[in-house]
Amino acid sequence: MKKQFEVLENETIADCLARMEKEGFRPVRRIEKPVFREVKKNGRKEYESATRKIVFEGRKSSSDPNIPGL
């Protein structure tokens, strides 16, 4: 079972990973997506990077280490 966890605005990466563990998931992939904002320069619209969104993909942890991916 997979689930995505986004690092919230007032949350550190460590806090997000702890939240994942609390829900019984372990991280298998980290995804960073840029967030752009529209800015007018010389009467033209331009886009500049404003921030980034960090998302972790988690897989359900198994209580039995011999069974991967459960």
XYZ file of C-alpha atoms in Angstrom:
70
model
C 0.000 0.000 0.000
C 1.364 3.443 -0.961
C 0.568 6.883 0.395
C 2.016 10.339 -0.240
C 3.023 12.676 2.576
C 3.630 16.362 1.879
C 5.948 18.367 4.124
C 3.568 20.990 5.483
C 4.336 24.716 5.629
C 5.260 24.834 9.320
C 6.801 21.361 9.458
C 10.367 20.114 9.108
C 11.353 17.106 7.019
C 12.085 15.216 10.247
C 8.567 16.009 11.511
C 7.054 14.662 8.282
C 9.118 11.467 8.489
C 8.044 11.016 12.122
C 4.401 11.457 11.060
C 4.898 8.789 8.384
C 6.386 6.378 10.909
C 3.546 7.045 13.341
C 1.047 6.053 10.624
C 3.039 2.898 9.884
C 4.737 3.938 6.635
C 8.382 4.065 5.590
C 9.718 6.465 2.939
C 10.645 4.933 -0.418
C 10.849 8.060 -2.591
C 11.332 11.810 -2.187
C 9.830 14.168 -4.762
C 10.609 17.888 -4.966
C 8.351 20.066 -7.097
C 9.055 23.754 -7.757
C 6.317 26.292 -7.051
C 6.335 29.323 -9.342
C 4.796 32.766 -9.024
C 3.800 35.110 -11.803
C 5.657 38.436 -11.911
C 5.196 41.350 -14.298
C 8.478 42.743 -15.625
C 8.487 45.467 -18.285
C 4.801 44.816 -18.964
C 5.351 41.105 -19.614
C 4.390 38.141 -17.483
C 7.321 36.075 -16.282
C 7.487 33.160 -13.907
C 10.040 32.827 -11.155
C 10.624 30.139 -8.618
C 8.930 31.001 -5.324
C 9.475 27.892 -3.231
C 9.403 24.116 -3.485
C 7.022 21.421 -2.364
C 8.547 18.275 -0.868
C 6.521 15.055 -1.003
C 7.524 11.653 0.331
C 6.036 8.482 -1.069
C 5.587 5.928 1.677
C 5.005 2.221 1.664
C 3.221 0.443 4.504
C 5.738 -0.969 6.988
C 5.662 -4.645 7.784
C 5.895 -6.093 11.275
C 7.642 -9.098 9.728
C 11.005 -8.099 8.164
C 10.942 -11.257 5.980
C 7.921 -9.972 4.027
C 8.986 -6.918 1.976
C 6.446 -4.316 0.925
C 3.627 -5.101 3.331
